[in-house]
Amino acid sequence: MTDVKITRALLSVSDKAGLADLGRALARHGVELVSTGGTAKALRDEGLEVRDISDLTGFPEMMDGRVKTLHPKVHGGLLAVRDDAAHMAAAADHAIGMIDLVIVNLYPFAQTVAKGAERDEVIENIDIGGPSMVRSAAKNHAFVAIVTDPADYGALIAEMDAKAGATSLELRRRLAATAFSATAAYDATIASWFAFADQGQAFPPALSVPLSKGAELRYGENPHQSAALYLPTGPAARGIAQAEQVQGKELSYNNYNDADAALELVSEFRDGPPTVVIVKHANPCGVASADTLIEAYEAALACDSVSAFGGIIAVNRPLDGPTAEAISGIFTEVVAAPAADEAARAVFAKKKNLRLLITGDLPDPARPGLTMKTIAGGMLVQSRDNGRVTRDMLKVVTKRQPTSQELEDCLFAWTVAKHVKSNAIVYAKGGSTAGVGAGQMNRLESARIAAWKAKDAADKANWAEPRTIGSAVASDAFFPFADGLLAAVEAGATAVIQPGGSIRDAEVIAAADEAGLAMVFTGMRHFRH
């Protein structure tokens, strides 16, 4: 069986977009329209002749509409194999007519949850009859066309016009694949709601993650890899994936990954002063807060102007013209901002390859959620690292108490270190990173690299000394030996913030006391792999 002429269509939709045009197109081809409740009314309001589903089944819609299409005269008409004599004989014996086309989109479950509806309303928006019809029609796609997305109405109409009211097997196969994806995502959304929102489970026995493809990307991390962006189908925090791209060429896999890292870090400062984050290969290479956005950018850039070339920038304030002019001074891949004024947009318009992303409200860094990482043969799932440290949570473990400024620098460095690949060492002074050491196999090397970067930055800027002099240093995990701490002392740090918890804490504290450092423990680590 290839082409199938459509003589009867069953329509039952929550989303009425495009319904009128579709109904008129079907009527033009002489298709009998069978429909339910609100869909039937909408079609009749357009002057179309519609047969009620109750007339087809011989049973009224009942139980507040919960039961209307769950009937053999519906599913028999969908599932009958047309070239099977026994199937057609059974259909004839029970007066079951064939249904050649089903137009269904499902109750708006995700939208109902998103608007904060009460539990009873959420439950009522679990569609039963719709997914049943979709699955029946999709299974029997050799004979039945199933359309679940209004975006496919045009393709259906075009094919019927080209084939005198018939559909091809190729189209029906494609529509069936779309239909099964739709019901799978729908059920996954419901399962997720039950597990997380209704039952409060952290890790349910089966994890369903409903996603829909947002875009295919040019390639993955490397040109020989393929990639795509998928978006959650249910309620989710807005982020880089939902940002509006104002200009610039298509975003790559690495652009998305780096821009996400930048946005997540700058969001830590969403209630703070103007802050700029510069990221390269998912690691911050410069972060600064200041009285103005342009001052913050200049301070962040000065931390590591070499790595900033070709980097990703995120800011926590609407982007203004002067800051955009400063950013345009070097090659930048992506800039993400909550908003951008006309002056900033005009500046960037001259840089045709620069991508400007408007994010709207920054995501809440303290929000709950899960992170996932594939491994060979499985997937690792954990809660988001939304841990945060405040001054009153810090424990001073050295003889010398930190000054107020040192505490401020400690907390700034700690916030940045949370977003640096482990082993992470971050020096900070006066609301700006001085040096960042990321991703080394031991903490000592990270401390040395961060200090070397600070010295290099000072040489390039013709400063009298590197900004590590008088800085605070953050370590994302405890110092297992005193050597990493001593490297920080050598770099000029005067205060240290670290989790503590090493069997050699006493040795490290003694080294800090001997050097005259102030050191605080957070009791929390931030490994980031």
Coordinates of C-alpha atoms in Angstrom, one line a residue:
M1 CA 0.0 0.0 0.0
T2 CA 1.4 3.4 -1.0
D3 CA -1.1 6.2 -1.6
V4 CA -4.3 6.2 0.5
K5 CA -7.2 8.5 -0.4
I6 CA -8.6 10.2 2.6
T7 CA -12.4 9.8 2.9
R8 CA -12.9 10.3 6.6
A9 CA -10.9 12.4 9.1
L10 CA -11.2 12.5 12.9
L11 CA -10.2 15.8 14.5
S12 CA -9.7 16.5 18.2
V13 CA -7.3 19.3 19.1
S14 CA -6.6 21.5 22.1
D15 CA -4.5 24.0 19.9
K16 CA -7.0 25.4 17.4
A17 CA -4.2 27.2 15.4
G18 CA -4.6 26.5 11.7
L19 CA -7.7 24.4 12.3
A20 CA -10.1 26.4 10.1
D21 CA -7.8 26.3 7.1
L22 CA -7.2 22.6 7.5
G23 CA -10.9 21.9 7.8
R24 CA -11.7 23.9 4.6
A25 CA -8.9 22.0 2.8
L26 CA -10.3 18.6 3.8
A27 CA -13.8 19.6 2.9
R28 CA -12.6 20.7 -0.5
H29 CA -11.4 17.2 -1.1
G30 CA -14.8 15.8 0.0
V31 CA -13.5 14.4 3.3
E32 CA -16.0 13.6 6.0
L33 CA -15.1 15.4 9.2
V34 CA -15.7 13.7 12.5
S35 CA -14.9 15.6 15.6
T36 CA -15.3 16.1 19.4
G37 CA -16.6 18.8 21.7
G38 CA -14.8 22.1 21.2
T39 CA -13.1 21.1 18.0
A40 CA -16.5 20.3 16.4
K41 CA -17.8 23.7 17.5
A42 CA -14.8 25.5 16.1
L43 CA -15.3 23.8 12.7
R44 CA -19.0 24.5 12.6
D45 CA -18.3 28.1 13.5
E46 CA -16.4 28.2 10.2
G47 CA -19.4 26.9 8.3
L48 CA -18.1 23.4 7.9
E49 CA -20.3 20.3 8.1
V50 CA -19.1 18.1 11.0
R51 CA -20.2 14.7 12.3
D52 CA -20.1 14.3 16.1
I53 CA -18.0 11.5 17.5
S54 CA -21.0 10.3 19.5
D55 CA -22.9 9.8 16.2
L56 CA -20.0 7.6 15.0
T57 CA -19.7 5.5 18.1
G58 CA -23.4 5.4 19.1
F59 CA -22.4 6.5 22.7
P60 CA -22.5 10.0 24.1
E61 CA -19.5 11.8 25.4
M62 CA -19.6 11.2 29.1
M63 CA -17.9 11.7 32.5
D64 CA -17.0 15.3 31.8
G65 CA -15.5 14.4 28.4
R66 CA -13.1 11.8 29.9
V67 CA -14.8 9.1 27.7
K68 CA -15.5 10.0 24.1
T69 CA -13.1 8.3 21.7
L70 CA -12.2 5.2 23.7
H71 CA -14.4 3.0 21.6
P72 CA -14.0 0.0 19.2
K73 CA -15.7 2.0 16.4
V74 CA -12.9 4.6 16.7
H75 CA -9.9 2.3 17.3
G76 CA -11.2 -0.4 15.0
G77 CA -11.4 2.2 12.2
L78 CA -7.8 3.2 13.0
L79 CA -6.2 -0.2 13.5
A80 CA -7.8 -2.3 10.8
V81 CA -5.3 -3.6 8.3
R82 CA -7.1 -2.8 5.1
D83 CA -5.6 -5.6 3.0
D84 CA -6.3 -8.2 5.7
A85 CA -9.6 -10.0 4.8
A86 CA -10.2 -11.1 8.4
H87 CA -9.8 -7.5 9.7
M88 CA -12.2 -6.1 7.1
A89 CA -14.7 -8.9 7.8
A90 CA -14.7 -8.1 11.5
A91 CA -15.1 -4.4 10.7
A92 CA -18.1 -5.2 8.4
D93 CA -19.7 -7.5 11.1
H94 CA -19.5 -4.7 13.7
A95 CA -20.3 -1.8 11.3
I96 CA -16.9 -0.2 11.9
G97 CA -16.1 2.4 9.2
M98 CA -12.5 3.2 8.3
I99 CA -10.7 6.4 9.5
D100 CA -8.0 7.5 7.1
L101 CA -6.7 10.6 8.9
V102 CA -6.4 11.7 12.5
I103 CA -5.6 15.3 13.6
V104 CA -4.9 15.3 17.3
N105 CA -2.9 17.5 19.6
L106 CA -2.9 16.7 23.3
Y107 CA -4.3 18.4 26.4
P108 CA -1.8 21.2 27.5
F109 CA -0.3 19.4 30.4
A110 CA 3.0 21.2 30.5
Q111 CA 1.3 24.6 30.1
T112 CA -1.1 23.8 32.9
V113 CA 1.8 22.9 35.2
A114 CA 3.8 26.0 34.2
K115 CA 1.0 28.4 35.1
G116 CA 1.0 26.9 38.7
A117 CA -2.4 25.2 38.5
E118 CA -3.7 23.2 41.5
R119 CA -3.2 19.4 41.5
D120 CA -6.7 18.5 40.4
E121 CA -6.5 20.7 37.3
V122 CA -3.1 19.3 36.5
I123 CA -4.5 15.7 36.7
E124 CA -7.5 16.7 34.4
N125 CA -5.0 17.8 31.8
I126 CA -3.6 14.3 31.4
D127 CA -4.9 13.3 28.0
I128 CA -5.9 9.7 27.7
G129 CA -8.0 9.4 24.5
G130 CA -5.7 11.6 22.5
P131 CA -2.5 9.6 23.0
S132 CA -4.5 6.4 22.4
M133 CA -5.8 7.6 19.0
V134 CA -2.3 8.9 18.1
R135 CA -0.7 5.6 18.9
S136 CA -3.3 3.6 17.0
A137 CA -3.1 5.7 13.9
A138 CA 0.7 5.8 14.0
K139 CA 1.0 2.1 14.4
N140 CA -1.2 1.6 11.4
H141 CA 0.5 4.3 9.3
A142 CA 0.5 2.0 6.3
F143 CA -3.1 3.0 5.9
V144 CA -3.7 6.0 8.3
A145 CA -2.2 9.5 8.4
I146 CA -1.6 11.0 11.9
V147 CA -0.9 14.7 12.4
T148 CA 0.0 15.9 15.9
D149 CA 1.7 19.2 15.1
P150 CA 0.0 22.1 13.4
A151 CA 3.3 22.8 11.7
D152 CA 2.6 19.8 9.5
Y153 CA -0.8 20.9 8.3
G154 CA 0.7 22.7 5.4
A155 CA 2.6 19.6 4.2
L156 CA -0.6 17.5 4.5
I157 CA -2.7 19.9 2.5
A158 CA 0.0 20.3 -0.2
E159 CA 0.3 16.5 -0.6
M160 CA -3.5 16.0 -0.8
D161 CA -3.7 18.8 -3.4
A162 CA -1.0 17.1 -5.4
K163 CA -2.4 13.6 -5.1
A164 CA -6.2 14.3 -5.5
G165 CA -6.9 13.9 -1.8
A166 CA -4.5 11.1 -1.1
T167 CA -1.3 10.8 1.1
S168 CA 1.9 8.9 0.4
L169 CA 3.4 6.2 2.5
E170 CA 6.5 8.4 2.8
L171 CA 4.6 11.2 4.4
R172 CA 2.6 8.9 6.7
R173 CA 5.9 7.3 7.9
R174 CA 7.3 10.7 8.7
L175 CA 4.1 11.8 10.5
A176 CA 4.0 8.5 12.5
A177 CA 7.6 9.1 13.7
T178 CA 6.6 12.6 14.8
A179 CA 3.5 11.2 16.5
F180 CA 5.4 8.7 18.6
S181 CA 7.9 11.3 19.6
A182 CA 5.0 13.5 20.7
T183 CA 3.4 10.9 22.9
A184 CA 6.8 9.8 24.3
A185 CA 7.6 13.4 25.3
Y186 CA 4.1 13.9 26.7
D187 CA 4.3 10.8 28.9
A188 CA 7.8 11.7 30.0
T189 CA 6.6 15.2 31.0
I190 CA 3.8 13.6 33.1
A191 CA 6.2 11.1 34.6
S192 CA 8.6 13.8 35.5
W193 CA 5.9 15.9 37.2
F194 CA 4.7 12.9 39.2
A195 CA 8.2 12.0 40.3
F196 CA 9.6 15.4 41.1
A197 CA 6.7 17.8 41.8
D198 CA 4.0 15.4 43.1
Q199 CA 6.1 12.8 44.9
G200 CA 9.2 14.8 45.7
Q201 CA 11.6 12.1 44.6
A202 CA 15.2 13.2 44.1
F203 CA 16.1 10.2 41.9
P204 CA 13.0 8.3 40.6
P205 CA 13.3 4.6 39.6
A206 CA 13.0 5.6 36.0
L207 CA 14.2 8.9 34.7
S208 CA 12.4 10.4 31.8
V209 CA 13.8 13.6 30.2
P210 CA 11.4 15.1 27.7
L211 CA 13.3 17.2 25.1
S212 CA 12.5 18.6 21.7
K213 CA 15.1 19.5 19.1
G214 CA 15.7 23.3 19.0
A215 CA 18.3 23.3 16.2
E216 CA 20.9 21.2 14.5
L217 CA 24.4 22.7 14.9
R218 CA 27.1 22.9 12.3
Y219 CA 29.1 20.3 14.2
G220 CA 30.1 19.3 17.7
E221 CA 33.2 20.0 19.7
N222 CA 35.2 19.0 16.6
P223 CA 34.2 19.2 12.9
H224 CA 34.0 15.4 12.7
Q225 CA 31.3 15.3 15.4
S226 CA 27.6 16.1 14.7
A227 CA 25.5 18.0 17.3
A228 CA 22.1 19.5 18.0
L229 CA 20.5 21.7 20.7
Y230 CA 17.5 20.1 22.5
L231 CA 15.1 22.1 24.7
P232 CA 13.0 20.9 27.7
T233 CA 9.4 20.4 26.7
G234 CA 8.2 21.1 30.2
P235 CA 8.7 24.0 32.7
A236 CA 12.4 24.9 33.0
A237 CA 14.6 27.8 33.9
R238 CA 15.5 30.2 31.0
G239 CA 19.1 30.3 30.0
I240 CA 21.4 30.4 27.0
A241 CA 19.3 27.9 25.2
Q242 CA 16.3 30.3 25.2
A243 CA 18.3 33.5 24.6
E244 CA 17.4 35.7 21.7
Q245 CA 20.2 35.9 19.1
V246 CA 20.2 39.5 17.9
Q247 CA 23.0 39.2 15.4
G248 CA 26.0 37.1 14.3
K249 CA 26.5 33.8 12.6
E250 CA 25.1 30.5 13.8
L251 CA 26.1 29.4 17.3
S252 CA 28.3 26.4 17.5
Y253 CA 28.3 23.6 20.1
N254 CA 31.3 25.2 21.8
N255 CA 29.7 28.6 21.7
Y256 CA 26.7 27.2 23.6
N257 CA 28.9 25.4 26.1
D258 CA 31.1 28.4 26.8
A259 CA 28.2 30.9 26.8
D260 CA 26.4 28.7 29.3
A261 CA 29.5 28.7 31.6
A262 CA 29.7 32.5 31.4
L263 CA 26.0 33.0 32.1
E264 CA 26.0 30.6 35.0
L265 CA 28.9 32.4 36.6
V266 CA 27.7 36.0 36.0
S267 CA 24.3 34.9 37.4
E268 CA 26.0 34.4 40.8
F269 CA 26.3 38.2 40.8
R270 CA 22.8 39.0 39.5
D271 CA 22.0 40.9 42.7
G272 CA 25.5 42.5 42.9
P273 CA 27.2 45.4 41.3
P274 CA 27.9 45.6 37.6
T275 CA 29.9 42.4 36.7
V276 CA 31.6 41.0 33.7
V277 CA 32.7 37.4 33.1
I278 CA 35.1 36.4 30.3
V279 CA 35.2 32.7 29.5
K280 CA 37.5 30.6 27.3
H281 CA 37.0 26.9 26.9
A282 CA 34.4 26.8 29.6
N283 CA 36.8 28.4 32.2
P284 CA 36.6 32.0 33.4
C285 CA 39.8 33.8 32.5
G286 CA 38.7 37.2 33.9
V287 CA 35.9 38.2 36.3
A288 CA 35.4 41.7 37.8
S289 CA 32.8 43.8 39.6
A290 CA 32.9 47.6 39.5
D291 CA 30.8 50.7 39.7
T292 CA 30.1 50.6 36.0
L293 CA 30.0 47.9 33.4
I294 CA 32.8 49.3 31.4
E295 CA 35.1 49.5 34.4
A296 CA 34.2 45.9 35.2
Y297 CA 35.0 44.8 31.6
E298 CA 38.4 46.6 31.7
A299 CA 39.3 44.9 35.0
A300 CA 38.2 41.5 33.8
L301 CA 40.1 41.9 30.5
A302 CA 43.3 42.9 32.4
C303 CA 43.3 39.7 34.3
D304 CA 44.2 37.7 31.1
S305 CA 44.0 39.7 27.9
V306 CA 45.7 36.9 25.9
S307 CA 43.1 34.2 26.8
A308 CA 40.3 36.7 26.3
F309 CA 41.0 36.9 22.6
G310 CA 38.2 34.9 20.9
G311 CA 36.4 34.5 24.3
I312 CA 32.8 34.6 25.5
I313 CA 31.5 37.5 27.6
A314 CA 28.5 37.6 29.9
V315 CA 27.4 40.6 31.9
N316 CA 24.8 41.1 34.6
R317 CA 23.5 44.5 33.5
P318 CA 21.9 45.8 30.3
L319 CA 24.8 46.4 27.8
D320 CA 25.5 50.0 27.0
G321 CA 27.3 51.6 24.1
P322 CA 30.6 52.5 25.8
T323 CA 31.0 48.9 27.1
A324 CA 30.2 47.5 23.7
E325 CA 32.8 49.8 22.2
A326 CA 35.4 48.5 24.6
I327 CA 34.4 44.9 24.0
S328 CA 34.8 45.5 20.2
G329 CA 38.4 46.3 20.8
I330 CA 39.4 42.6 20.6
F331 CA 37.9 39.6 18.8
T332 CA 35.0 38.2 20.8
E333 CA 32.9 35.2 19.8
V334 CA 29.7 35.8 21.9
V335 CA 28.3 38.4 24.2
A336 CA 25.4 37.5 26.5
A337 CA 23.5 40.2 28.4
P338 CA 20.1 40.6 30.0
A339 CA 19.4 43.4 27.5
A340 CA 21.3 45.8 25.2
D341 CA 20.5 49.5 24.4
E342 CA 20.4 50.8 20.9
A343 CA 23.9 52.2 21.1
A344 CA 25.3 48.8 22.1
R345 CA 23.4 47.1 19.3
A346 CA 24.7 49.7 16.8
V347 CA 28.3 49.1 17.8
F348 CA 28.0 45.3 17.5
A349 CA 26.2 45.6 14.2
K350 CA 29.5 46.5 12.7
K351 CA 30.9 43.2 13.9
K352 CA 29.0 40.8 11.6
N353 CA 30.4 37.6 13.1
L354 CA 29.9 38.6 16.8
R355 CA 26.9 36.9 18.3
L356 CA 24.8 39.1 20.6
L357 CA 22.5 37.1 22.9
I358 CA 19.8 38.7 24.9
T359 CA 18.9 36.5 27.9
G360 CA 16.3 38.5 29.8
D361 CA 16.3 37.7 33.5
L362 CA 19.4 35.9 34.6
P363 CA 18.8 32.3 36.0
D364 CA 18.7 31.8 39.7
P365 CA 22.1 30.3 40.8
A366 CA 20.3 28.7 43.8
R367 CA 17.7 26.9 41.7
P368 CA 17.3 23.2 42.1
G369 CA 17.7 20.7 39.3
L370 CA 19.8 17.8 37.9
T371 CA 22.9 17.6 35.9
M372 CA 23.7 14.6 33.7
K373 CA 26.8 13.2 32.1
T374 CA 27.0 10.2 29.9
I375 CA 29.5 7.5 30.6
A376 CA 30.1 4.2 28.7
G377 CA 27.1 2.1 29.4
G378 CA 25.1 4.6 31.5
M379 CA 24.6 8.1 32.7
L380 CA 25.6 9.9 35.9
V381 CA 22.9 12.1 37.4
Q382 CA 23.4 14.5 40.3
S383 CA 21.8 17.5 41.8
R384 CA 23.0 20.9 40.6
D385 CA 25.9 22.5 42.5
N386 CA 23.7 25.3 43.9
G387 CA 25.7 25.6 47.2
R388 CA 26.5 29.1 48.3
V389 CA 28.6 30.4 51.1
T390 CA 27.9 33.6 53.2
R391 CA 30.1 35.4 55.7
D392 CA 28.4 33.9 58.7
M393 CA 29.1 30.4 57.4
L394 CA 32.9 30.9 57.4
K395 CA 35.1 29.5 60.1
V396 CA 38.4 31.3 60.9
V397 CA 41.0 28.7 61.6
T398 CA 44.2 30.9 61.8
K399 CA 45.5 33.1 64.6
R400 CA 45.0 36.2 62.4
Q401 CA 41.5 37.2 61.7
P402 CA 40.8 38.4 58.1
T403 CA 40.0 42.0 57.5
S404 CA 36.6 43.0 56.1
Q405 CA 38.2 43.6 52.7
E406 CA 40.0 40.2 52.8
L407 CA 36.7 38.5 53.6
E408 CA 35.1 40.3 50.6
D409 CA 37.9 39.2 48.4
C410 CA 37.7 35.6 49.7
L411 CA 34.0 35.4 48.9
F412 CA 34.5 36.8 45.5
A413 CA 37.3 34.4 44.7
W414 CA 35.3 31.5 46.1
T415 CA 32.3 32.3 43.9
V416 CA 34.5 32.3 40.8
A417 CA 36.4 29.1 41.9
K418 CA 33.0 27.3 41.9
H419 CA 32.9 27.8 38.1
V420 CA 36.5 26.9 37.4
K421 CA 37.5 23.3 36.3
S422 CA 39.1 21.4 39.2
N423 CA 41.7 21.6 40.5
A424 CA 40.9 25.3 40.8
I425 CA 42.8 28.1 42.3
V426 CA 41.6 31.7 42.0
Y427 CA 43.4 34.9 43.3
A428 CA 41.1 37.9 43.7
K429 CA 41.6 41.5 44.9
G430 CA 39.2 44.4 45.1
G431 CA 36.4 42.7 43.2
S432 CA 38.5 41.4 40.4
T433 CA 40.3 38.1 39.6
A434 CA 44.0 38.4 39.7
G435 CA 44.9 35.0 38.4
V436 CA 43.1 31.8 37.6
G437 CA 44.6 28.3 37.6
A438 CA 42.3 25.6 36.2
G439 CA 42.1 22.0 35.5
Q440 CA 45.5 20.8 36.6
M441 CA 46.2 17.4 38.0
N442 CA 47.5 18.8 41.3
R443 CA 46.6 21.9 43.3
L444 CA 50.2 23.1 43.5
E445 CA 50.5 23.5 39.8
S446 CA 47.1 25.4 39.6
A447 CA 48.4 27.8 42.3
R448 CA 51.7 28.4 40.4
I449 CA 49.9 28.8 37.0
A450 CA 47.4 31.4 38.5
A451 CA 50.3 33.3 40.0
W452 CA 52.3 33.2 36.7
K453 CA 49.2 34.5 34.9
A454 CA 48.9 37.4 37.4
K455 CA 52.6 38.3 36.9
D456 CA 52.2 38.2 33.1
A457 CA 49.1 40.4 33.3
A458 CA 51.1 42.9 35.4
D459 CA 53.9 42.9 32.9
K460 CA 51.5 43.6 30.0
A461 CA 49.8 46.4 31.8
N462 CA 53.0 47.9 33.2
W463 CA 51.8 47.6 36.7
A464 CA 54.3 48.0 39.6
E465 CA 53.3 44.6 40.9
P466 CA 50.9 41.7 40.1
R467 CA 47.4 41.9 41.7
T468 CA 48.1 38.7 43.7
I469 CA 50.0 41.0 46.1
G470 CA 47.6 41.5 49.0
S471 CA 45.0 39.2 47.4
A472 CA 42.8 36.5 48.7
V473 CA 43.1 33.0 47.2
A474 CA 40.4 30.4 46.9
S475 CA 40.8 26.7 46.5
D476 CA 37.8 24.7 45.3
A477 CA 38.9 21.8 47.6
F478 CA 41.2 21.4 50.5
F479 CA 44.9 21.8 50.3
P480 CA 46.2 18.2 50.8
F481 CA 49.7 19.5 51.6
A482 CA 51.0 22.9 52.6
D483 CA 52.9 23.3 49.3
G484 CA 49.9 24.8 47.4
L485 CA 49.4 27.2 50.3
L486 CA 53.0 28.2 50.3
A487 CA 52.8 28.9 46.5
A488 CA 50.0 31.3 47.3
V489 CA 52.1 32.9 50.0
E490 CA 55.0 33.3 47.5
A491 CA 52.5 35.0 45.0
G492 CA 51.6 37.5 47.7
A493 CA 48.2 36.4 48.9
T494 CA 47.3 37.4 52.5
A495 CA 44.1 35.5 52.9
V496 CA 42.9 32.0 52.0
I497 CA 39.4 30.5 51.6
Q498 CA 39.1 26.7 51.3
P499 CA 36.8 23.9 52.3
G500 CA 39.0 22.3 54.9
G501 CA 38.7 18.6 55.8
S502 CA 42.1 17.3 54.9
I503 CA 43.9 14.9 57.3
R504 CA 46.7 17.5 57.1
D505 CA 44.6 20.5 58.0
A506 CA 46.7 21.2 61.1
E507 CA 49.9 21.2 58.9
V508 CA 48.3 23.7 56.5
I509 CA 46.9 25.9 59.3
A510 CA 50.4 26.0 60.9
A511 CA 51.9 27.1 57.6
A512 CA 49.3 29.8 57.2
D513 CA 50.0 31.0 60.8
E514 CA 53.7 31.1 60.2
A515 CA 53.2 33.1 57.0
G516 CA 50.9 35.5 58.8
L517 CA 47.9 34.6 56.6
A518 CA 44.3 34.7 57.6
M519 CA 42.4 31.5 56.5
V520 CA 38.8 30.6 56.6
F521 CA 37.1 27.2 56.0
T522 CA 33.8 26.9 54.2
G523 CA 33.0 23.3 55.0
M524 CA 31.9 23.0 51.3
R525 CA 33.9 22.1 48.2
H526 CA 33.2 22.8 44.5
F527 CA 34.8 20.1 42.4
R528 CA 33.9 20.8 38.7
H529 CA 34.9 18.2 36.2

